[in-house]
Amino acid sequence: MRSLKRFKLILILSFVCVLFGMCFFLRRNKIEIEVIQVPLKDYYPTSPTARCIWDMEIFENKLYIGCGDYDNNTGPTPLLCSDLNTLDDWECERFFNEEQIGRLLRIDEKLIIPGFDPVGSSNCAFYQCTNGMWETSSVLPDGLHCFDVIKFDSKLFAGVGAPKGSSSIVCSEDNISYKGIPIYKNGNEIHTNDEQYIRTYNFYCLNDVLFAEIRIGNLQENTFRSEVYKYQDESFVYCGDLTEKLSTGLLCKNLPPIRCEATLNNTVFLTTGFLYVTKDMQNFTQISFPKSALVYDIYQYEDKLYFLTATTTDQGYKVAVYSTTSENGNDFRKEISVDSSSQPTSFVVNNKNIFIAIGELEDSSTAHNGTIIKMRRK
């Protein structure tokens, strides 16, 4: 347990505040700000990228954060959490034999962590927490990565990076034994082989149909394609190419190409840095925010979606959070706007509180990695 120095200020309109070398300018009345430094340097003294907070989630009245660096093979990875009401002390709930915790998911009142990259000879797995107890679900004994998990039709599906001859999607009805689900394109089953690798990065549930986003890489040409597959008759069947439909706005070796997604009123919202919406996983419309802001994260809270955005400025970044204001999700309202010297990496929303993690990937500008800005709307 580690006590943290905490800073509180009330900012009115154009009041400018400098904390931890960061300049914040709030455009809304009576916003309470708190800057929290998570003690990730204690775990990664020489690995600044591993101190980035890749994802956050609230579970059993605690704020959990994901860290690590599977691009540079760090690990095991600590899972840090703190009491949501105080955020005074951070404890390591446990270490996972993974190089990075890149996603924190909520499924059936469970907190789930996909194992992005196992350390050493560990099995490809994901982890589930119920009532404070963690259990490991070994997905594929010789798998390489587990990127996403979803529950559909009373089954758990996991998207993995598959070894040669194996499927990149597995499922289980009992959460004990997992089997590979065949993937077909133009009538032919596809899998990792000497010429290509297959990775399933994301699942989408739309109109009671399960879709998977699969990346197929050509090992000889060092190229890849992103494709979407539909689950039907106990297999996944090709239904479209995403490569030309989705442009990349943010590149990060530590996160999937589609950073995150959420579904609202039979519409899928996903971000590659650019925000796209679709009602059929075939036709995509790009949604633009003011000043061409890039979308770093999406979070669903109650009946709204929230979007974490940022634009570059002379001093760093203008960070803003927007929320949906209509049932179709096409209208947005700015919840908060703040100047920061570092880019945002992830966020969560809880009641009137917004928690934003900031950090950088370049070694020369990583002083704020592991920093969370808590903002409370009055």
Short mmCIF file of C-alpha atoms in Angstrom, two decimals:
data_model
loop_
_atom_site.label_atom_id
_atom_site.label_comp_id
_atom_site.label_asym_id
_atom_site.label_seq_id
_atom_site.Cartn_x
_atom_site.Cartn_y
_atom_site.Cartn_z
CA MET A 1 0.00 0.00 0.00
CA ARG A 2 1.39 3.35 -0.95
CA SER A 3 0.23 6.79 0.10
CA LEU A 4 0.05 9.30 -2.72
CA LYS A 5 0.43 13.04 -2.85
CA ARG A 6 -2.87 14.45 -4.01
CA PHE A 7 -3.75 17.81 -5.40
CA LYS A 8 -7.20 19.44 -5.43
CA LEU A 9 -8.26 22.67 -7.03
CA ILE A 10 -11.51 24.28 -8.11
CA LEU A 11 -11.19 26.00 -11.45
CA ILE A 12 -13.67 28.70 -12.56
CA LEU A 13 -13.93 29.46 -16.29
CA SER A 14 -10.51 30.60 -17.55
CA PHE A 15 -8.45 29.87 -14.45
CA VAL A 16 -5.15 28.24 -15.42
CA CYS A 17 -3.48 25.72 -13.13
CA VAL A 18 -0.08 24.06 -13.36
CA LEU A 19 0.35 20.69 -11.59
CA PHE A 20 3.10 18.10 -12.13
CA GLY A 21 4.36 20.26 -14.99
CA MET A 22 1.01 20.00 -16.79
CA CYS A 23 -1.21 22.91 -17.72
CA PHE A 24 -4.94 22.45 -17.51
CA PHE A 25 -7.53 24.88 -18.78
CA LEU A 26 -11.16 23.99 -18.04
CA ARG A 27 -14.01 25.50 -19.96
CA ARG A 28 -16.83 24.61 -17.65
CA ASN A 29 -17.83 26.16 -14.35
CA LYS A 30 -16.95 24.57 -11.03
CA ILE A 31 -15.02 21.53 -12.12
CA GLU A 32 -13.03 19.83 -9.38
CA ILE A 33 -9.71 18.41 -10.53
CA GLU A 34 -7.53 15.85 -8.81
CA VAL A 35 -4.21 14.64 -10.22
CA ILE A 36 -3.24 11.16 -9.10
CA GLN A 37 0.14 9.55 -9.69
CA VAL A 38 -0.16 5.76 -9.72
CA PRO A 39 3.11 4.25 -8.41
CA LEU A 40 3.91 2.32 -11.59
CA LYS A 41 7.52 3.44 -11.50
CA ASP A 42 7.96 1.15 -8.48
CA TYR A 43 7.21 -1.79 -10.79
CA TYR A 44 8.80 -0.46 -14.00
CA PRO A 45 11.75 1.76 -13.03
CA THR A 46 13.45 1.34 -16.42
CA SER A 47 10.45 0.65 -18.70
CA PRO A 48 8.56 3.93 -19.25
CA THR A 49 6.18 2.54 -21.89
CA ALA A 50 5.08 -0.18 -19.45
CA ARG A 51 3.94 2.62 -17.13
CA CYS A 52 1.26 3.67 -19.63
CA ILE A 53 -2.27 2.97 -18.42
CA TRP A 54 -3.74 1.13 -21.41
CA ASP A 55 -7.19 0.58 -19.93
CA MET A 56 -9.22 1.26 -16.80
CA GLU A 57 -12.35 -0.28 -15.34
CA ILE A 58 -14.46 0.10 -12.22
CA PHE A 59 -15.31 -3.14 -10.47
CA GLU A 60 -16.62 -3.79 -6.95
CA ASN A 61 -16.07 -0.13 -6.03
CA LYS A 62 -12.41 -0.20 -7.06
CA LEU A 63 -10.62 1.48 -9.94
CA TYR A 64 -8.45 -1.05 -11.82
CA ILE A 65 -5.73 -0.14 -14.30
CA GLY A 66 -3.92 -2.11 -17.01
CA CYS A 67 -0.21 -1.59 -17.69
CA GLY A 68 2.81 -3.43 -19.13
CA ASP A 69 4.51 -3.60 -22.52
CA TYR A 70 4.09 -6.68 -24.68
CA ASP A 71 5.96 -5.04 -27.55
CA ASN A 72 9.13 -5.01 -25.41
CA ASN A 73 8.32 -8.23 -23.54
CA THR A 74 8.02 -7.01 -19.96
CA GLY A 75 6.26 -9.11 -17.33
CA PRO A 76 4.88 -10.57 -15.14
CA THR A 77 2.40 -7.68 -14.96
CA PRO A 78 0.89 -6.23 -11.77
CA LEU A 79 -2.83 -5.53 -11.56
CA LEU A 80 -3.14 -2.34 -9.53
CA CYS A 81 -6.36 -1.08 -7.98
CA SER A 82 -7.54 1.49 -5.46
CA ASP A 83 -10.70 2.28 -3.54
CA LEU A 84 -12.85 4.38 -5.84
CA ASN A 85 -13.97 6.72 -3.06
CA THR A 86 -10.50 7.71 -1.88
CA LEU A 87 -7.82 6.68 -4.41
CA ASP A 88 -5.39 7.23 -1.54
CA ASP A 89 -3.55 3.93 -1.76
CA TRP A 90 -2.84 1.56 -4.62
CA GLU A 91 -2.38 -2.12 -4.07
CA CYS A 92 -1.18 -4.86 -6.35
CA GLU A 93 -4.07 -7.31 -6.26
CA ARG A 94 -1.93 -9.92 -7.97
CA PHE A 95 0.66 -10.46 -10.69
CA PHE A 96 -0.35 -12.04 -13.97
CA ASN A 97 2.08 -14.10 -15.98
CA GLU A 98 1.51 -11.78 -18.93
CA GLU A 99 3.63 -9.12 -20.57
CA GLN A 100 0.80 -6.57 -20.62
CA ILE A 101 -2.72 -5.99 -19.34
CA GLY A 102 -4.16 -4.19 -22.35
CA ARG A 103 -7.90 -4.66 -21.79
CA LEU A 104 -10.24 -4.84 -18.81
CA LEU A 105 -13.71 -6.20 -19.64
CA ARG A 106 -16.97 -6.57 -17.72
CA ILE A 107 -19.03 -9.70 -18.51
CA ASP A 108 -21.82 -11.03 -16.26
CA GLU A 109 -20.62 -9.10 -13.21
CA LYS A 110 -17.13 -10.47 -13.71
CA LEU A 111 -13.94 -8.58 -14.40
CA ILE A 112 -12.10 -10.25 -17.29
CA ILE A 113 -8.54 -9.72 -18.47
CA PRO A 114 -7.48 -11.14 -21.85
CA GLY A 115 -3.88 -12.37 -21.72
CA PHE A 116 -2.23 -10.23 -24.40
CA ASP A 117 1.06 -12.13 -24.37
CA PRO A 118 2.04 -14.90 -21.92
CA VAL A 119 5.47 -14.76 -20.30
CA GLY A 120 7.80 -17.55 -21.31
CA SER A 121 6.06 -20.87 -21.88
CA SER A 122 2.76 -19.96 -20.22
CA ASN A 123 -0.48 -20.98 -21.91
CA CYS A 124 -2.57 -18.48 -23.83
CA ALA A 125 -5.30 -17.57 -21.35
CA PHE A 126 -7.71 -15.03 -19.97
CA TYR A 127 -8.55 -14.33 -16.35
CA GLN A 128 -11.86 -13.86 -14.52
CA CYS A 129 -12.58 -12.29 -11.15
CA THR A 130 -15.77 -12.96 -9.19
CA ASN A 131 -16.25 -11.79 -5.61
CA GLY A 132 -12.57 -11.11 -5.22
CA MET A 133 -11.46 -14.54 -6.48
CA TRP A 134 -9.42 -14.89 -9.65
CA GLU A 135 -9.44 -17.93 -11.91
CA THR A 136 -7.47 -18.68 -15.06
CA SER A 137 -9.17 -19.91 -18.21
CA SER A 138 -6.57 -21.66 -20.34
CA VAL A 139 -7.77 -21.01 -23.86
CA LEU A 140 -5.18 -22.55 -26.16
CA PRO A 141 -2.16 -24.44 -24.77
CA ASP A 142 0.17 -23.27 -27.54
CA GLY A 143 -1.57 -19.99 -28.37
CA LEU A 144 0.34 -16.74 -28.63
CA HIS A 145 -2.09 -13.99 -27.61
CA CYS A 146 -5.63 -13.48 -26.31
CA PHE A 147 -7.02 -10.12 -27.42
CA ASP A 148 -10.77 -10.19 -26.75
CA VAL A 149 -13.46 -12.18 -24.95
CA ILE A 150 -17.23 -12.05 -25.43
CA LYS A 151 -20.26 -14.00 -24.24
CA PHE A 152 -22.70 -14.97 -26.96
CA ASP A 153 -25.48 -17.57 -26.99
CA SER A 154 -24.44 -18.76 -23.49
CA LYS A 155 -20.89 -19.46 -24.73
CA LEU A 156 -17.62 -17.68 -24.12
CA PHE A 157 -15.64 -16.83 -27.24
CA ALA A 158 -12.00 -15.78 -27.17
CA GLY A 159 -10.04 -14.16 -29.99
CA VAL A 160 -6.42 -15.28 -30.10
CA GLY A 161 -3.22 -15.19 -32.11
CA ALA A 162 -3.09 -18.75 -33.33
CA PRO A 163 -0.10 -21.07 -33.91
CA LYS A 164 0.26 -23.01 -37.14
CA GLY A 165 -2.73 -25.13 -38.05
CA SER A 166 -5.00 -23.67 -35.37
CA SER A 167 -8.04 -21.41 -35.45
CA SER A 168 -7.81 -17.88 -34.07
CA ILE A 169 -11.24 -18.18 -32.40
CA VAL A 170 -12.05 -20.62 -29.61
CA CYS A 171 -15.19 -21.08 -27.52
CA SER A 172 -16.46 -22.94 -24.49
CA GLU A 173 -19.87 -23.83 -23.09
CA ASP A 174 -18.58 -24.75 -19.62
CA ASN A 175 -15.63 -22.32 -19.26
CA ILE A 176 -13.41 -25.36 -18.75
CA SER A 177 -12.66 -26.86 -22.13
CA TYR A 178 -12.21 -24.72 -25.23
CA LYS A 179 -12.36 -25.79 -28.85
CA GLY A 180 -11.32 -24.06 -32.03
CA ILE A 181 -14.05 -22.66 -34.26
CA PRO A 182 -13.37 -23.09 -37.99
CA ILE A 183 -13.01 -19.93 -40.08
CA TYR A 184 -13.97 -20.02 -43.75
CA LYS A 185 -13.28 -17.67 -46.62
CA ASN A 186 -14.79 -18.48 -50.01
CA GLY A 187 -15.41 -22.05 -48.88
CA ASN A 188 -11.84 -22.68 -47.70
CA GLU A 189 -10.81 -22.97 -44.06
CA ILE A 190 -8.09 -20.49 -43.11
CA HIS A 191 -5.51 -20.72 -40.33
CA THR A 192 -1.95 -19.73 -39.52
CA ASN A 193 0.64 -21.43 -41.74
CA ASP A 194 4.10 -20.80 -43.18
CA GLU A 195 2.79 -18.01 -45.40
CA GLN A 196 0.35 -16.15 -43.16
CA TYR A 197 -0.60 -15.49 -39.56
CA ILE A 198 -4.15 -15.13 -38.25
CA ARG A 199 -5.17 -12.96 -35.27
CA THR A 200 -8.68 -12.24 -34.01
CA TYR A 201 -8.59 -8.82 -32.38
CA ASN A 202 -12.22 -7.89 -31.72
CA PHE A 203 -15.74 -9.26 -31.42
CA TYR A 204 -18.93 -7.33 -32.17
CA CYS A 205 -22.51 -8.28 -31.35
CA LEU A 206 -25.01 -6.54 -33.61
CA ASN A 207 -28.70 -7.40 -33.98
CA ASP A 208 -28.11 -10.73 -32.18
CA VAL A 209 -25.38 -11.69 -34.65
CA LEU A 210 -21.76 -12.24 -33.61
CA PHE A 211 -18.99 -10.81 -35.80
CA ALA A 212 -15.23 -11.11 -35.52
CA GLU A 213 -12.54 -8.77 -36.84
CA ILE A 214 -9.61 -10.87 -38.04
CA ARG A 215 -6.22 -9.65 -39.22
CA ILE A 216 -4.47 -11.82 -41.79
CA GLY A 217 -0.79 -11.08 -42.28
CA ASN A 218 1.36 -12.11 -45.23
CA LEU A 219 4.73 -13.18 -43.81
CA GLN A 220 6.60 -12.95 -47.12
CA GLU A 221 5.34 -9.53 -48.18
CA ASN A 222 4.99 -8.08 -44.67
CA THR A 223 1.46 -6.89 -45.46
CA PHE A 224 -1.88 -7.54 -43.83
CA ARG A 225 -5.61 -7.32 -44.38
CA SER A 226 -8.38 -6.73 -41.85
CA GLU A 227 -11.52 -8.75 -42.53
CA VAL A 228 -14.87 -9.30 -40.83
CA TYR A 229 -16.44 -12.72 -40.31
CA LYS A 230 -19.95 -13.70 -39.20
CA TYR A 231 -20.75 -16.56 -36.83
CA GLN A 232 -23.20 -19.04 -38.32
CA ASP A 233 -23.65 -22.81 -38.17
CA GLU A 234 -20.85 -23.28 -35.61
CA SER A 235 -18.27 -21.53 -37.77
CA PHE A 236 -17.17 -18.04 -38.81
CA VAL A 237 -17.73 -17.13 -42.45
CA TYR A 238 -16.14 -14.30 -44.40
CA CYS A 239 -18.46 -11.37 -45.07
CA GLY A 240 -16.28 -8.39 -45.92
CA ASP A 241 -12.91 -6.64 -46.10
CA LEU A 242 -12.23 -3.77 -43.69
CA THR A 243 -8.79 -2.80 -44.99
CA GLU A 244 -9.97 -0.06 -47.34
CA LYS A 245 -13.04 0.90 -45.31
CA LEU A 246 -11.28 1.89 -42.08
CA SER A 247 -8.36 4.31 -42.01
CA THR A 248 -5.93 4.35 -39.11
CA GLY A 249 -5.67 7.55 -37.09
CA LEU A 250 -3.54 6.30 -34.20
CA LEU A 251 -0.74 3.76 -34.40
CA CYS A 252 0.34 1.95 -31.25
CA LYS A 253 2.23 -1.33 -31.09
CA ASN A 254 0.72 -2.08 -27.68
CA LEU A 255 -2.95 -1.92 -28.72
CA PRO A 256 -5.07 -3.62 -31.40
CA PRO A 257 -5.58 -1.65 -34.65
CA ILE A 258 -9.22 -1.08 -33.67
CA ARG A 259 -8.55 0.24 -30.20
CA CYS A 260 -12.02 -0.25 -28.76
CA GLU A 261 -15.70 -0.55 -29.62
CA ALA A 262 -19.16 -0.24 -28.09
CA THR A 263 -22.72 -0.91 -29.21
CA LEU A 264 -25.66 1.42 -28.66
CA ASN A 265 -29.15 0.94 -30.11
CA ASN A 266 -28.08 -1.59 -32.73
CA THR A 267 -25.18 0.56 -33.89
CA VAL A 268 -21.53 -0.34 -33.45
CA PHE A 269 -19.10 2.49 -32.66
CA LEU A 270 -15.42 1.73 -33.11
CA THR A 271 -12.24 3.76 -33.19
CA THR A 272 -8.95 3.43 -35.02
CA GLY A 273 -8.20 6.96 -33.89
CA PHE A 274 -10.98 7.89 -36.30
CA LEU A 275 -14.52 7.14 -35.11
CA TYR A 276 -16.70 4.93 -37.30
CA VAL A 277 -20.28 3.72 -36.94
CA THR A 278 -22.02 0.81 -38.64
CA LYS A 279 -25.34 -0.98 -38.45
CA ASP A 280 -24.36 -4.04 -40.48
CA MET A 281 -20.52 -4.40 -40.31
CA GLN A 282 -20.50 -3.76 -44.06
CA ASN A 283 -21.11 -0.04 -44.45
CA PHE A 284 -19.18 2.37 -42.25
CA THR A 285 -19.62 6.09 -41.69
CA GLN A 286 -16.86 8.22 -40.21
CA ILE A 287 -17.92 10.73 -37.55
CA SER A 288 -15.80 13.81 -37.06
CA PHE A 289 -15.33 15.80 -33.88
CA PRO A 290 -14.41 19.51 -33.75
CA LYS A 291 -10.91 20.42 -34.95
CA SER A 292 -10.43 16.89 -36.32
CA ALA A 293 -9.96 15.45 -32.86
CA LEU A 294 -8.80 11.85 -32.71
CA VAL A 295 -10.73 9.35 -30.59
CA TYR A 296 -8.54 7.45 -28.12
CA ASP A 297 -11.15 5.48 -26.20
CA ILE A 298 -14.88 4.73 -25.92
CA TYR A 299 -16.69 3.98 -22.68
CA GLN A 300 -20.30 2.97 -22.07
CA TYR A 301 -21.93 4.16 -18.89
CA GLU A 302 -25.62 3.52 -18.31
CA ASP A 303 -27.45 4.49 -21.51
CA LYS A 304 -24.75 6.73 -22.97
CA LEU A 305 -21.49 6.37 -24.82
CA TYR A 306 -18.55 8.59 -23.93
CA PHE A 307 -15.65 9.39 -26.25
CA LEU A 308 -12.14 10.40 -25.18
CA THR A 309 -10.66 12.73 -27.79
CA ALA A 310 -7.59 14.91 -28.25
CA THR A 311 -6.12 17.38 -30.69
CA THR A 312 -2.52 18.57 -30.79
CA THR A 313 -1.67 22.09 -29.69
CA ASP A 314 1.52 24.14 -29.37
CA GLN A 315 1.69 23.15 -25.69
CA GLY A 316 0.68 19.50 -26.10
CA TYR A 317 -2.91 18.29 -26.37
CA LYS A 318 -6.43 19.58 -25.99
CA VAL A 319 -8.22 16.65 -24.35
CA ALA A 320 -12.01 16.50 -24.42
CA VAL A 321 -14.73 14.02 -23.47
CA TYR A 322 -17.98 13.91 -25.44
CA SER A 323 -21.18 11.97 -24.75
CA THR A 324 -24.09 10.87 -26.90
CA THR A 325 -27.28 12.90 -26.43
CA SER A 326 -29.72 11.09 -28.71
CA GLU A 327 -31.01 7.55 -29.05
CA ASN A 328 -29.36 7.07 -32.42
CA GLY A 329 -26.02 8.21 -31.02
CA ASN A 330 -25.43 10.77 -33.76
CA ASP A 331 -25.55 13.86 -31.54
CA PHE A 332 -22.80 14.67 -29.05
CA ARG A 333 -22.22 17.01 -26.16
CA LYS A 334 -18.87 18.10 -24.78
CA GLU A 335 -18.63 17.06 -21.13
CA ILE A 336 -15.19 18.41 -20.34
CA SER A 337 -12.21 20.03 -22.01
CA VAL A 338 -8.71 20.25 -20.60
CA ASP A 339 -5.19 21.16 -21.78
CA SER A 340 -2.52 18.55 -21.15
CA SER A 341 1.16 18.22 -22.00
CA SER A 342 0.65 14.46 -22.63
CA GLN A 343 -1.82 12.54 -24.76
CA PRO A 344 -4.66 10.53 -23.21
CA THR A 345 -4.47 6.73 -23.19
CA SER A 346 -7.73 5.56 -21.59
CA PHE A 347 -10.62 6.68 -19.37
CA VAL A 348 -13.69 5.64 -17.39
CA VAL A 349 -16.87 7.43 -16.32
CA ASN A 350 -18.68 6.94 -13.01
CA ASN A 351 -21.57 9.17 -11.94
CA LYS A 352 -20.21 12.72 -12.18
CA ASN A 353 -16.59 11.60 -12.19
CA ILE A 354 -14.39 11.22 -15.26
CA PHE A 355 -10.99 9.53 -14.86
CA ILE A 356 -8.49 10.14 -17.69
CA ALA A 357 -5.10 8.44 -17.93
CA ILE A 358 -2.34 10.28 -19.79
CA GLY A 359 1.08 9.19 -21.01
CA GLU A 360 3.53 9.04 -23.89
CA LEU A 361 5.33 6.30 -25.77
CA GLU A 362 8.51 8.23 -26.57
CA ASP A 363 11.23 7.77 -23.97
CA SER A 364 11.98 11.50 -23.97
CA SER A 365 8.51 12.52 -22.76
CA THR A 366 7.28 9.83 -20.38
CA ALA A 367 7.34 11.81 -17.13
CA HIS A 368 3.54 11.69 -16.83
CA ASN A 369 3.08 7.99 -17.60
CA GLY A 370 0.92 6.49 -14.86
CA THR A 371 -0.90 9.78 -14.23
CA ILE A 372 -4.70 9.90 -13.85
CA ILE A 373 -6.68 13.12 -14.00
CA LYS A 374 -9.91 12.87 -12.00
CA MET A 375 -12.51 15.47 -12.90
CA ARG A 376 -15.79 15.87 -11.07
CA ARG A 377 -18.62 17.68 -12.79
CA LYS A 378 -20.79 19.78 -10.48
#
